[in-house]
PDB file of C-alpha atoms in Angstrom:
ATOM      1  CA  MET A   1       0.000   0.000   0.000  1.00  0.00           C
ATOM      2  CA  ASP A   2       1.017   3.640  -0.251  1.00  0.00           C
ATOM      3  CA  THR A   3       2.602   5.454   2.698  1.00  0.00           C
ATOM      4  CA  GLY A   4      -0.538   7.430   3.547  1.00  0.00           C
ATOM      5  CA  THR A   5      -2.590   4.256   3.883  1.00  0.00           C
ATOM      6  CA  HIS A   6       0.042   2.663   6.117  1.00  0.00           C
ATOM      7  CA  VAL A   7      -0.042   5.782   8.329  1.00  0.00           C
ATOM      8  CA  VAL A   8      -3.811   5.695   8.865  1.00  0.00           C
ATOM      9  CA  MET A   9      -3.693   1.929   9.397  1.00  0.00           C
ATOM     10  CA  GLY A  10      -1.025   2.355  12.072  1.00  0.00           C
ATOM     11  CA  ILE A  11      -3.105   4.980  13.883  1.00  0.00           C
ATOM     12  CA  GLY A  12      -6.223   2.864  13.508  1.00  0.00           C
ATOM     13  CA  LEU A  13      -4.546  -0.186  15.009  1.00  0.00           C
ATOM     14  CA  GLY A  14      -3.389   1.976  17.924  1.00  0.00           C
ATOM     15  CA  GLY A  15      -7.000   2.963  18.520  1.00  0.00           C
ATOM     16  CA  PHE A  16      -8.192  -0.615  18.179  1.00  0.00           C
ATOM     17  CA  ALA A  17      -5.603  -1.650  20.785  1.00  0.00           C
ATOM     18  CA  LEU A  18      -7.594   0.267  23.397  1.00  0.00           C
ATOM     19  CA  LEU A  19      -9.917  -2.740  23.499  1.00  0.00           C
ATOM     20  CA  ASP A  20      -7.009  -4.460  25.249  1.00  0.00           C
ATOM     21  CA  PRO A  21      -7.623  -3.869  28.989  1.00  0.00           C
ATOM     22  CA  VAL A  22      -3.889  -3.661  29.744  1.00  0.00           C
ATOM     23  CA  VAL A  23      -3.500  -0.888  27.178  1.00  0.00           C
ATOM     24  CA  ALA A  24      -6.733   0.911  28.041  1.00  0.00           C
ATOM     25  CA  GLN A  25      -5.951   1.084  31.780  1.00  0.00           C
ATOM     26  CA  SER A  26      -2.522   2.647  31.341  1.00  0.00           C
ATOM     27  CA  PRO A  27      -2.162   5.979  29.499  1.00  0.00           C
ATOM     28  CA  VAL A  28       1.595   5.413  29.346  1.00  0.00           C
ATOM     29  CA  THR A  29       1.181   2.018  27.698  1.00  0.00           C
ATOM     30  CA  ALA A  30      -1.511   3.378  25.380  1.00  0.00           C
ATOM     31  CA  GLU A  31       0.869   6.125  24.236  1.00  0.00           C
ATOM     32  CA  ALA A  32       3.659   3.625  23.693  1.00  0.00           C
ATOM     33  CA  VAL A  33       1.374   1.244  21.793  1.00  0.00           C
ATOM     34  CA  LEU A  34       0.141   4.006  19.464  1.00  0.00           C
ATOM     35  CA  THR A  35       3.755   4.943  18.795  1.00  0.00           C
ATOM     36  CA  GLY A  36       4.633   1.298  18.186  1.00  0.00           C
ATOM     37  CA  THR A  37       1.717   0.618  15.815  1.00  0.00           C
ATOM     38  CA  LEU A  38       2.437   3.770  13.827  1.00  0.00           C
ATOM     39  CA  ILE A  39       6.152   3.017  13.445  1.00  0.00           C
ATOM     40  CA  GLY A  40       5.475  -0.682  12.902  1.00  0.00           C
ATOM     41  CA  SER A  41       3.052   0.146  10.117  1.00  0.00           C
ATOM     42  CA  LEU A  42       5.746   2.116   8.297  1.00  0.00           C
ATOM     43  CA  VAL A  43       9.074   0.483   9.085  1.00  0.00           C
ATOM     44  CA  PRO A  44       8.997  -2.402   6.542  1.00  0.00           C
ATOM     45  CA  ASP A  45       9.184   0.234   3.802  1.00  0.00           C
ATOM     46  CA  PHE A  46      12.467   1.487   5.225  1.00  0.00           C
ATOM     47  CA  ASP A  47      14.034  -0.354   2.290  1.00  0.00           C
ATOM     48  CA  THR A  48      13.058   2.626   0.141  1.00  0.00           C
ATOM     49  CA  ILE A  49      16.471   3.943   1.178  1.00  0.00           C
ATOM     50  CA  PHE A  50      17.977   1.650  -1.482  1.00  0.00           C
ATOM     51  CA  LYS A  51      16.704   4.111  -4.077  1.00  0.00           C
ATOM     52  CA  LEU A  52      19.617   6.300  -3.057  1.00  0.00           C
ATOM     53  CA  LYS A  53      21.972   3.686  -4.498  1.00  0.00           C
ATOM     54  CA  ASN A  54      20.268   2.822  -7.789  1.00  0.00           C
ATOM     55  CA  ASN A  55      17.014   1.516  -9.222  1.00  0.00           C
ATOM     56  CA  ALA A  56      18.315  -2.030  -9.730  1.00  0.00           C
ATOM     57  CA  THR A  57      19.154  -2.401  -6.036  1.00  0.00           C
ATOM     58  CA  TYR A  58      15.847  -0.839  -5.039  1.00  0.00           C
ATOM     59  CA  ILE A  59      13.833  -3.187  -7.265  1.00  0.00           C
ATOM     60  CA  ARG A  60      15.670  -6.208  -5.891  1.00  0.00           C
ATOM     61  CA  GLN A  61      15.331  -5.122  -2.255  1.00  0.00           C
ATOM     62  CA  HIS A  62      11.960  -3.332  -2.008  1.00  0.00           C
ATOM     63  CA  ARG A  63       9.395  -5.514  -0.240  1.00  0.00           C
ATOM     64  CA  GLY A  64      11.996  -8.251  -0.083  1.00  0.00           C
ATOM     65  CA  THR A  65      14.096  -8.838   3.025  1.00  0.00           C
ATOM     66  CA  SER A  66      12.334  -6.055   4.930  1.00  0.00           C
ATOM     67  CA  HIS A  67       8.998  -7.876   4.465  1.00  0.00           C
ATOM     68  CA  SER A  68      10.355 -11.363   5.186  1.00  0.00           C
ATOM     69  CA  ILE A  69       9.546 -13.684   8.080  1.00  0.00           C
ATOM     70  CA  PRO A  70      12.741 -12.840  10.018  1.00  0.00           C
ATOM     71  CA  ALA A  71      12.091  -9.124   9.503  1.00  0.00           C
ATOM     72  CA  MET A  72       8.565  -9.459  10.887  1.00  0.00           C
ATOM     73  CA  LEU A  73      10.145 -10.797  14.079  1.00  0.00           C
ATOM     74  CA  ILE A  74      13.084  -8.390  14.247  1.00  0.00           C
ATOM     75  CA  TRP A  75      11.273  -5.133  13.485  1.00  0.00           C
ATOM     76  CA  PRO A  76       8.965  -5.270  16.557  1.00  0.00           C
ATOM     77  CA  LEU A  77      11.872  -6.049  18.872  1.00  0.00           C
ATOM     78  CA  ALA A  78      13.870  -3.118  17.535  1.00  0.00           C
ATOM     79  CA  ILE A  79      10.896  -0.751  17.756  1.00  0.00           C
ATOM     80  CA  VAL A  80       9.966  -1.804  21.287  1.00  0.00           C
ATOM     81  CA  GLY A  81      13.582  -1.455  22.372  1.00  0.00           C
ATOM     82  CA  ALA A  82      13.722   2.094  21.027  1.00  0.00           C
ATOM     83  CA  ILE A  83      10.356   3.095  22.507  1.00  0.00           C
ATOM     84  CA  SER A  84      11.328   1.691  25.910  1.00  0.00           C
ATOM     85  CA  ILE A  85      14.201   4.172  26.082  1.00  0.00           C
ATOM     86  CA  PHE A  86      11.750   7.081  25.922  1.00  0.00           C
ATOM     87  CA  ILE A  87       8.709   5.443  27.581  1.00  0.00           C
ATOM     88  CA  PRO A  88      10.280   3.043  30.099  1.00  0.00           C
ATOM     89  CA  ASN A  89       7.134   2.412  32.144  1.00  0.00           C
ATOM     90  CA  ALA A  90       5.046   0.941  29.328  1.00  0.00           C
ATOM     91  CA  GLU A  91       3.944  -2.691  29.648  1.00  0.00           C
ATOM     92  CA  GLY A  92       6.460  -4.499  27.464  1.00  0.00           C
ATOM     93  CA  LEU A  93       4.602  -7.632  26.347  1.00  0.00           C
ATOM     94  CA  HIS A  94       1.500  -5.855  25.104  1.00  0.00           C
ATOM     95  CA  LEU A  95       3.607  -3.163  23.490  1.00  0.00           C
ATOM     96  CA  TRP A  96       5.450  -5.887  21.572  1.00  0.00           C
ATOM     97  CA  LEU A  97       2.241  -7.728  20.641  1.00  0.00           C
ATOM     98  CA  TRP A  98       0.564  -4.661  19.126  1.00  0.00           C
ATOM     99  CA  THR A  99       3.744  -3.527  17.386  1.00  0.00           C
ATOM    100  CA  PHE A 100       4.161  -7.022  15.972  1.00  0.00           C
ATOM    101  CA  ALA A 101       0.545  -6.879  14.758  1.00  0.00           C
ATOM    102  CA  ALA A 102       1.268  -3.598  12.956  1.00  0.00           C
ATOM    103  CA  VAL A 103       4.293  -5.019  11.138  1.00  0.00           C
ATOM    104  CA  VAL A 104       2.444  -8.185  10.134  1.00  0.00           C
ATOM    105  CA  LEU A 105      -0.572  -6.153   8.987  1.00  0.00           C
ATOM    106  CA  HIS A 106       1.695  -4.030   6.777  1.00  0.00           C
ATOM    107  CA  VAL A 107       3.109  -7.121   5.048  1.00  0.00           C
ATOM    108  CA  PHE A 108      -0.315  -8.760   4.840  1.00  0.00           C
ATOM    109  CA  VAL A 109      -2.023  -5.898   3.027  1.00  0.00           C
ATOM    110  CA  ASP A 110       0.940  -5.497   0.660  1.00  0.00           C
ATOM    111  CA  ILE A 111       0.431  -9.076  -0.514  1.00  0.00           C
ATOM    112  CA  PHE A 112      -2.913  -8.070  -2.024  1.00  0.00           C
ATOM    113  CA  ASN A 113      -1.298  -5.496  -4.370  1.00  0.00           C
ATOM    114  CA  ALA A 114      -0.051  -6.204  -7.872  1.00  0.00           C
ATOM    115  CA  TYR A 115       3.495  -5.394  -6.719  1.00  0.00           C
ATOM    116  CA  GLY A 116       3.403  -7.957  -3.906  1.00  0.00           C
ATOM    117  CA  THR A 117       6.106  -8.965  -1.434  1.00  0.00           C
ATOM    118  CA  GLN A 118       8.596 -11.752  -0.773  1.00  0.00           C
ATOM    119  CA  ALA A 119       6.862 -12.503   2.496  1.00  0.00           C
ATOM    120  CA  LEU A 120       7.971 -16.156   2.577  1.00  0.00           C
ATOM    121  CA  ARG A 121      11.701 -15.421   2.617  1.00  0.00           C
ATOM    122  CA  PRO A 122      13.976 -17.141   3.559  1.00  0.00           C
ATOM    123  CA  PHE A 123      11.963 -20.237   2.611  1.00  0.00           C
ATOM    124  CA  SER A 124      11.056 -18.905  -0.825  1.00  0.00           C
ATOM    125  CA  ASN A 125      12.064 -15.889  -2.902  1.00  0.00           C
ATOM    126  CA  LYS A 126       8.813 -16.056  -4.844  1.00  0.00           C
ATOM    127  CA  TRP A 127       6.873 -12.815  -5.161  1.00  0.00           C
ATOM    128  CA  ILE A 128       3.398 -13.098  -3.664  1.00  0.00           C
ATOM    129  CA  ALA A 129       1.243 -10.573  -5.505  1.00  0.00           C
ATOM    130  CA  LEU A 130      -2.475 -11.359  -5.453  1.00  0.00           C
ATOM    131  CA  GLY A 131      -3.491  -8.307  -7.497  1.00  0.00           C
ATOM    132  CA  ILE A 132      -6.756  -7.777  -5.631  1.00  0.00           C
ATOM    133  CA  ILE A 133      -6.340  -4.353  -4.014  1.00  0.00           C
ATOM    134  CA  ASN A 134      -4.887  -1.242  -5.672  1.00  0.00           C
ATOM    135  CA  ILE A 135      -1.775   0.234  -4.065  1.00  0.00           C
ATOM    136  CA  PHE A 136      -4.033   3.128  -3.029  1.00  0.00           C
ATOM    137  CA  ASP A 137      -7.539   2.005  -2.251  1.00  0.00           C
ATOM    138  CA  PRO A 138      -9.937   4.837  -1.352  1.00  0.00           C
ATOM    139  CA  VAL A 139     -12.211   2.542   0.656  1.00  0.00           C
ATOM    140  CA  ILE A 140      -9.390   1.396   2.925  1.00  0.00           C
ATOM    141  CA  PHE A 141      -7.912   4.880   3.295  1.00  0.00           C
ATOM    142  CA  PHE A 142     -11.102   6.853   3.880  1.00  0.00           C
ATOM    143  CA  THR A 143     -12.679   4.231   6.164  1.00  0.00           C
ATOM    144  CA  HIS A 144      -9.640   4.541   8.412  1.00  0.00           C
ATOM    145  CA  ALA A 145      -9.681   8.333   8.059  1.00  0.00           C
ATOM    146  CA  ALA A 146     -13.324   8.386   9.158  1.00  0.00           C
ATOM    147  CA  GLY A 147     -12.477   6.246  12.182  1.00  0.00           C
ATOM    148  CA  ILE A 148      -9.627   8.586  13.115  1.00  0.00           C
ATOM    149  CA  ALA A 149     -11.992  11.570  12.828  1.00  0.00           C
ATOM    150  CA  VAL A 150     -14.518   9.873  15.130  1.00  0.00           C
ATOM    151  CA  TRP A 151     -11.736   9.261  17.656  1.00  0.00           C
ATOM    152  CA  PHE A 152     -10.220  12.739  17.360  1.00  0.00           C
ATOM    153  CA  PHE A 153     -13.521  14.571  17.828  1.00  0.00           C
ATOM    154  CA  GLY A 154     -14.669  12.282  20.630  1.00  0.00           C
ATOM    155  CA  LEU A 155     -17.679  10.989  18.725  1.00  0.00           C
ATOM    156  CA  GLY A 156     -17.150   7.395  19.762  1.00  0.00           C
ATOM    157  CA  PRO A 157     -14.801   5.054  21.620  1.00  0.00           C
ATOM    158  CA  PRO A 158     -11.739   4.298  19.468  1.00  0.00           C
ATOM    159  CA  GLY A 159     -11.655   0.575  20.191  1.00  0.00           C
ATOM    160  CA  PHE A 160     -15.176  -0.159  18.995  1.00  0.00           C
ATOM    161  CA  THR A 161     -14.890   2.436  16.224  1.00  0.00           C
ATOM    162  CA  PHE A 162     -11.985   0.611  14.639  1.00  0.00           C
ATOM    163  CA  LEU A 163     -13.541  -2.757  15.352  1.00  0.00           C
ATOM    164  CA  THR A 164     -16.372  -1.532  13.118  1.00  0.00           C
ATOM    165  CA  VAL A 165     -13.837  -0.332  10.535  1.00  0.00           C
ATOM    166  CA  TYR A 166     -12.167  -3.754  10.437  1.00  0.00           C
ATOM    167  CA  ILE A 167     -15.472  -5.576  10.108  1.00  0.00           C
ATOM    168  CA  ILE A 168     -16.381  -3.371   7.149  1.00  0.00           C
ATOM    169  CA  LEU A 169     -12.986  -3.923   5.537  1.00  0.00           C
ATOM    170  CA  PHE A 170     -13.148  -7.674   6.139  1.00  0.00           C
ATOM    171  CA  PHE A 171     -16.281  -7.904   3.990  1.00  0.00           C
ATOM    172  CA  TYR A 172     -14.783  -5.456   1.496  1.00  0.00           C
ATOM    173  CA  TYR A 173     -11.786  -7.752   1.023  1.00  0.00           C
ATOM    174  CA  ILE A 174     -14.099 -10.747   0.626  1.00  0.00           C
ATOM    175  CA  TRP A 175     -16.005  -8.898  -2.074  1.00  0.00           C
ATOM    176  CA  ARG A 176     -12.823  -7.896  -3.907  1.00  0.00           C
ATOM    177  CA  ILE A 177     -11.528 -11.479  -3.788  1.00  0.00           C
ATOM    178  CA  PHE A 178     -14.845 -12.705  -5.201  1.00  0.00           C
ATOM    179  CA  VAL A 179     -14.755 -10.193  -8.080  1.00  0.00           C
ATOM    180  CA  HIS A 180     -11.099 -11.032  -8.817  1.00  0.00           C
ATOM    181  CA  ASN A 181     -11.704 -14.769  -8.877  1.00  0.00           C
ATOM    182  CA  ARG A 182     -14.781 -14.424 -11.062  1.00  0.00           C
ATOM    183  CA  LEU A 183     -12.772 -12.350 -13.537  1.00  0.00           C
ATOM    184  CA  MET A 184     -10.003 -14.954 -13.591  1.00  0.00           C
ATOM    185  CA  GLU A 185     -12.550 -17.650 -14.408  1.00  0.00           C
ATOM    186  CA  GLN A 186     -13.952 -15.511 -17.227  1.00  0.00           C
ATOM    187  CA  ILE A 187     -10.493 -14.947 -18.719  1.00  0.00           C
ATOM    188  CA  LYS A 188      -9.589 -18.620 -18.592  1.00  0.00           C
ATOM    189  CA  ALA A 189     -12.890 -19.487 -20.282  1.00  0.00           C
ATOM    190  CA  GLU A 190     -12.277 -16.966 -23.091  1.00  0.00           C
ATOM    191  CA  VAL A 191      -8.558 -17.753 -23.475  1.00  0.00           C
ATOM    192  CA  PRO A 192      -8.301 -21.493 -22.737  1.00  0.00           C
ATOM    193  CA  ASP A 193      -4.679 -21.720 -23.910  1.00  0.00           C
ATOM    194  CA  ALA A 194      -3.501 -19.058 -21.445  1.00  0.00           C
ATOM    195  CA  GLU A 195      -0.298 -20.151 -19.702  1.00  0.00           C
ATOM    196  CA  TYR A 196      -0.124 -17.160 -17.377  1.00  0.00           C
ATOM    197  CA  VAL A 197      -2.678 -14.527 -16.419  1.00  0.00           C
ATOM    198  CA  ASN A 198      -2.002 -11.411 -14.370  1.00  0.00           C
ATOM    199  CA  VAL A 199      -4.927  -9.351 -13.143  1.00  0.00           C
ATOM    200  CA  SER A 200      -4.450  -6.154 -11.185  1.00  0.00           C
ATOM    201  CA  PRO A 201      -6.966  -3.553 -10.035  1.00  0.00           C
ATOM    202  CA  ASN A 202      -7.282  -0.081 -11.427  1.00  0.00           C
ATOM    203  CA  PHE A 203      -7.908   2.931  -9.190  1.00  0.00           C
ATOM    204  CA  ARG A 204     -11.551   2.547 -10.221  1.00  0.00           C
ATOM    205  CA  TRP A 205     -13.332  -0.386  -8.606  1.00  0.00           C
ATOM    206  CA  ASN A 206     -14.851  -1.766 -11.782  1.00  0.00           C
ATOM    207  CA  ARG A 207     -11.704  -1.708 -13.918  1.00  0.00           C
ATOM    208  CA  TRP A 208      -8.905  -4.262 -13.972  1.00  0.00           C
ATOM    209  CA  HIS A 209      -5.693  -4.405 -15.966  1.00  0.00           C
ATOM    210  CA  ILE A 210      -5.106  -7.797 -17.587  1.00  0.00           C
ATOM    211  CA  SER A 211      -1.993  -9.311 -19.150  1.00  0.00           C
ATOM    212  CA  ILE A 212      -2.124 -12.788 -20.660  1.00  0.00           C
ATOM    213  CA  GLN A 213       0.595 -15.092 -21.935  1.00  0.00           C
ATOM    214  CA  THR A 214      -0.270 -17.851 -24.407  1.00  0.00           C
ATOM    215  CA  PRO A 215       2.140 -20.177 -26.244  1.00  0.00           C
ATOM    216  CA  GLU A 216       2.236 -17.775 -29.212  1.00  0.00           C
ATOM    217  CA  GLN A 217       1.161 -14.326 -28.002  1.00  0.00           C
ATOM    218  CA  PHE A 218       0.867 -11.745 -25.253  1.00  0.00           C
ATOM    219  CA  HIS A 219      -2.445  -9.932 -24.785  1.00  0.00           C
ATOM    220  CA  VAL A 220      -2.893  -6.733 -22.793  1.00  0.00           C
ATOM    221  CA  ALA A 221      -6.494  -5.905 -21.959  1.00  0.00           C
ATOM    222  CA  GLU A 222      -8.819  -4.172 -19.543  1.00  0.00           C
ATOM    223  CA  ALA A 223     -11.934  -5.488 -17.853  1.00  0.00           C
ATOM    224  CA  SER A 224     -14.819  -3.171 -17.001  1.00  0.00           C
ATOM    225  CA  ARG A 225     -18.582  -3.261 -16.834  1.00  0.00           C
ATOM    226  CA  ASN A 226     -18.565  -3.358 -20.623  1.00  0.00           C
ATOM    227  CA  GLY A 227     -16.602  -6.607 -20.670  1.00  0.00           C
ATOM    228  CA  ILE A 228     -13.001  -7.357 -21.601  1.00  0.00           C
ATOM    229  CA  ILE A 229     -11.365  -5.080 -24.164  1.00  0.00           C
ATOM    230  CA  VAL A 230      -8.017  -6.105 -25.703  1.00  0.00           C
ATOM    231  CA  PHE A 231      -5.700  -3.130 -26.231  1.00  0.00           C
ATOM    232  CA  ASP A 232      -2.492  -4.741 -27.491  1.00  0.00           C
ATOM    233  CA  THR A 233      -1.426  -8.120 -28.820  1.00  0.00           C
ATOM    234  CA  TYR A 234       2.239  -9.018 -29.295  1.00  0.00           C
ATOM    235  CA  LYS A 235       3.904 -12.037 -30.813  1.00  0.00           C
ATOM    236  CA  ARG A 236       5.720 -13.999 -28.139  1.00  0.00           C
ATOM    237  CA  GLN A 237       9.439 -14.163 -28.845  1.00  0.00           C
ATOM    238  CA  PRO A 238      11.665 -16.230 -26.532  1.00  0.00           C
ATOM    239  CA  LEU A 239      15.009 -14.674 -25.694  1.00  0.00           C
ATOM    240  CA  PRO A 240      17.510 -16.036 -28.257  1.00  0.00           C
ATOM    241  CA  ASP A 241      20.900 -17.401 -27.275  1.00  0.00           C
ATOM    242  CA  THR A 242      22.999 -14.754 -29.024  1.00  0.00           C
ATOM    243  CA  PRO A 243      26.129 -12.887 -27.885  1.00  0.00           C
ATOM    244  CA  VAL A 244      24.180  -9.630 -27.564  1.00  0.00           C
ATOM    245  CA  LEU A 245      21.375 -11.124 -25.477  1.00  0.00           C
ATOM    246  CA  ARG A 246      23.787 -13.107 -23.323  1.00  0.00           C
ATOM    247  CA  THR A 247      25.754  -9.957 -22.540  1.00  0.00           C
ATOM    248  CA  VAL A 248      22.650  -7.871 -21.934  1.00  0.00           C
ATOM    249  CA  GLN A 249      21.263 -10.371 -19.426  1.00  0.00           C
ATOM    250  CA  GLN A 250      24.402  -9.953 -17.300  1.00  0.00           C
ATOM    251  CA  ASP A 251      23.633  -6.280 -16.739  1.00  0.00           C
ATOM    252  CA  GLU A 252      22.476  -5.533 -13.177  1.00  0.00           C
ATOM    253  CA  ASN A 253      19.514  -3.468 -14.336  1.00  0.00           C
ATOM    254  CA  VAL A 254      18.292  -6.264 -16.583  1.00  0.00           C
ATOM    255  CA  LYS A 255      18.845  -8.879 -13.881  1.00  0.00           C
ATOM    256  CA  ALA A 256      16.709  -6.846 -11.486  1.00  0.00           C
ATOM    257  CA  PHE A 257      13.985  -6.427 -14.099  1.00  0.00           C
ATOM    258  CA  LEU A 258      13.885 -10.122 -15.037  1.00  0.00           C
ATOM    259  CA  ALA A 259      13.788 -11.182 -11.377  1.00  0.00           C
ATOM    260  CA  PHE A 260      10.787  -8.952 -10.765  1.00  0.00           C
ATOM    261  CA  SER A 261       8.723  -9.154 -13.975  1.00  0.00           C
ATOM    262  CA  PRO A 262       6.811 -12.383 -14.646  1.00  0.00           C
ATOM    263  CA  ILE A 263       5.373 -11.270 -17.990  1.00  0.00           C
ATOM    264  CA  PHE A 264       7.271  -9.064 -20.417  1.00  0.00           C
ATOM    265  CA  ARG A 265       8.178  -8.642 -24.038  1.00  0.00           C
ATOM    266  CA  TRP A 266      11.525  -7.589 -25.484  1.00  0.00           C
ATOM    267  CA  GLU A 267      12.695  -5.849 -28.597  1.00  0.00           C
ATOM    268  CA  LYS A 268      16.039  -5.030 -30.210  1.00  0.00           C
ATOM    269  CA  THR A 269      16.674  -1.977 -32.352  1.00  0.00           C
ATOM    270  CA  GLU A 270      19.865  -1.786 -34.395  1.00  0.00           C
ATOM    271  CA  TYR A 271      21.640   1.530 -34.944  1.00  0.00           C
ATOM    272  CA  PRO A 272      24.820   2.170 -36.978  1.00  0.00           C
ATOM    273  CA  HIS A 273      27.182   1.862 -34.015  1.00  0.00           C
ATOM    274  CA  TYR A 274      25.172   0.162 -31.270  1.00  0.00           C
ATOM    275  CA  ASP A 275      22.099  -1.914 -30.459  1.00  0.00           C
ATOM    276  CA  GLU A 276      19.307  -1.015 -28.085  1.00  0.00           C
ATOM    277  CA  VAL A 277      17.658  -3.890 -26.228  1.00  0.00           C
ATOM    278  CA  ARG A 278      14.496  -3.109 -24.335  1.00  0.00           C
ATOM    279  CA  PHE A 279      12.461  -5.193 -21.894  1.00  0.00           C
ATOM    280  CA  ILE A 280       8.872  -4.078 -21.257  1.00  0.00           C
ATOM    281  CA  ASP A 281       6.726  -5.235 -18.327  1.00  0.00           C
ATOM    282  CA  LEU A 282       3.212  -5.921 -19.650  1.00  0.00           C
ATOM    283  CA  ARG A 283       1.524  -5.740 -16.263  1.00  0.00           C
ATOM    284  CA  TYR A 284       1.539  -1.958 -16.320  1.00  0.00           C
ATOM    285  CA  ARG A 285      -0.089   0.099 -19.064  1.00  0.00           C
ATOM    286  CA  ASP A 286      -1.148   3.705 -18.560  1.00  0.00           C
ATOM    287  CA  LYS A 287      -4.131   5.482 -20.089  1.00  0.00           C
ATOM    288  CA  ASP A 288      -1.962   6.745 -22.954  1.00  0.00           C
ATOM    289  CA  GLY A 289      -0.975   3.223 -23.971  1.00  0.00           C
ATOM    290  CA  HIS A 290       2.535   3.593 -22.554  1.00  0.00           C
ATOM    291  CA  TYR A 291       4.249   0.823 -20.593  1.00  0.00           C
ATOM    292  CA  PRO A 292       6.181   2.674 -17.869  1.00  0.00           C
ATOM    293  CA  PHE A 293       8.175  -0.141 -16.251  1.00  0.00           C
ATOM    294  CA  VAL A 294      11.120  -1.067 -18.449  1.00  0.00           C
ATOM    295  CA  ALA A 295      14.745  -2.090 -18.625  1.00  0.00           C
ATOM    296  CA  ILE A 296      16.843  -0.784 -21.491  1.00  0.00           C
ATOM    297  CA  VAL A 297      20.447  -1.441 -22.510  1.00  0.00           C
ATOM    298  CA  LEU A 298      22.706   0.163 -25.104  1.00  0.00           C
ATOM    299  CA  ILE A 299      25.467  -2.181 -26.298  1.00  0.00           C
ATOM    300  CA  ASP A 300      28.187  -1.350 -28.791  1.00  0.00           C
ATOM    301  CA  ARG A 301      29.603  -3.480 -31.588  1.00  0.00           C
ATOM    302  CA  GLU A 302      32.332  -4.876 -29.296  1.00  0.00           C
ATOM    303  CA  GLN A 303      29.638  -6.259 -26.968  1.00  0.00           C
ATOM    304  CA  HIS A 304      30.308  -3.633 -24.299  1.00  0.00           C
ATOM    305  CA  ILE A 305      27.352  -2.277 -22.367  1.00  0.00           C
ATOM    306  CA  VAL A 306      27.691   1.483 -22.536  1.00  0.00           C
ATOM    307  CA  SER A 307      24.472   2.454 -20.756  1.00  0.00           C
ATOM    308  CA  SER A 308      21.508   0.833 -19.052  1.00  0.00           C
ATOM    309  CA  PHE A 309      18.478   1.711 -16.968  1.00  0.00           C
ATOM    310  CA  THR A 310      15.542   0.068 -15.249  1.00  0.00           C
ATOM    311  CA  GLY A 311      12.591   1.623 -13.498  1.00  0.00           C
ATOM    312  CA  TRP A 312       9.424   3.598 -14.042  1.00  0.00           C
ATOM    313  CA  VAL A 313       9.427   6.164 -16.829  1.00  0.00           C
ATOM    314  CA  HIS A 314       6.253   7.634 -18.290  1.00  0.00           C
ATOM    315  CA  SER A 315       7.634   9.140 -21.492  1.00  0.00           C
ATOM    316  CA  GLU A 316      10.246   8.260 -24.076  1.00  0.00           C
ATOM    317  CA  ASP A 317      11.977  11.625 -23.671  1.00  0.00           C
ATOM    318  CA  LYS A 318      12.510  11.054 -19.942  1.00  0.00           C
ATOM    319  CA  LEU A 319      13.775   7.550 -20.593  1.00  0.00           C
ATOM    320  CA  GLN A 320      16.393   8.743 -23.051  1.00  0.00           C
ATOM    321  CA  LYS A 321      17.562  11.392 -20.589  1.00  0.00           C
ATOM    322  CA  LYS A 322      18.189   8.699 -17.986  1.00  0.00           C
ATOM    323  CA  LEU A 323      20.504   6.826 -20.323  1.00  0.00           C
ATOM    324  CA  LYS A 324      24.113   7.920 -20.581  1.00  0.00           C
ATOM    325  CA  PRO A 325      25.369   6.894 -24.016  1.00  0.00           C
ATOM    326  CA  ALA A 326      29.133   6.763 -24.436  1.00  0.00           C
ATOM    327  CA  THR A 327      30.665   9.393 -26.676  1.00  0.00           C
ATOM    328  CA  ASN A 328      31.858   6.762 -29.178  1.00  0.00           C
ATOM    329  CA  LEU A 329      28.368   5.506 -30.008  1.00  0.00           C
ATOM    330  CA  ASN A 330      28.071   7.842 -32.949  1.00  0.00           C
ATOM    331  CA  GLY A 331      31.456   6.815 -34.287  1.00  0.00           C
TER     332      GLY A 331
END
């Protein structure tokens, strides 16, 4: 989920924790728990710091180790230890339990996005991305925001207020899962030879982005109330075993892209003094028909990679600016 949603979820869980008698009877513990749930709801995304190094490292690390099983155990201990320095009289066990719940809840809701997490590490590096909830879901955000408003203005007890919020969201998730599964069944019925199907929600409830891989083709489509509309169809071309492609696949940006993208197409464009090889993730298509998540490599005639990039770029001009072609490319 986005940072704003994790913030309101952390505050909401702190309010819900007031149903715990140990927390409710101690203002000091209640303060510590709210601090713990807020930090715990945000801390798994601390891996965003890897963006400072480069996009390849960020793509490999984001929602990886920081969302793993060991991390879900370590984060609460670290947070409770830090809070205890400033709020030493808080009840330690319940502070840990609610902080642990916040960290686990963060990882849990991220699983429902199209981006997903590697929540099963170290047992599996597989990305778990259910594609059921958009990275920003207005129902989840504004339901929590309404609960916070009720608490802030004293219109109702926070514990029962957020219990109501969670009941509402429980049925909301059930509904979204039902709609997702029904759409998957429809796609498989219409494309029986589909080898891989990725469905992810749009910002609008009734729209879903669809990418399909068959033995011969890729299809990119959208589902709405009007049915399934196919936007693009591409011939499926396996990566050939050529010197250029072998070299390109050793590039760190390409490695990061291939490790993250389960469905993509590639293309090679030849220029007088170099080749451009581009990898395009088909899970993401914007309203202008542009695919913003790519990896691109420029390789000269001596099989030297002179420039590469991976990440999100929403225009060709911006993508070219991010590349740094060597001065000898033009001969």
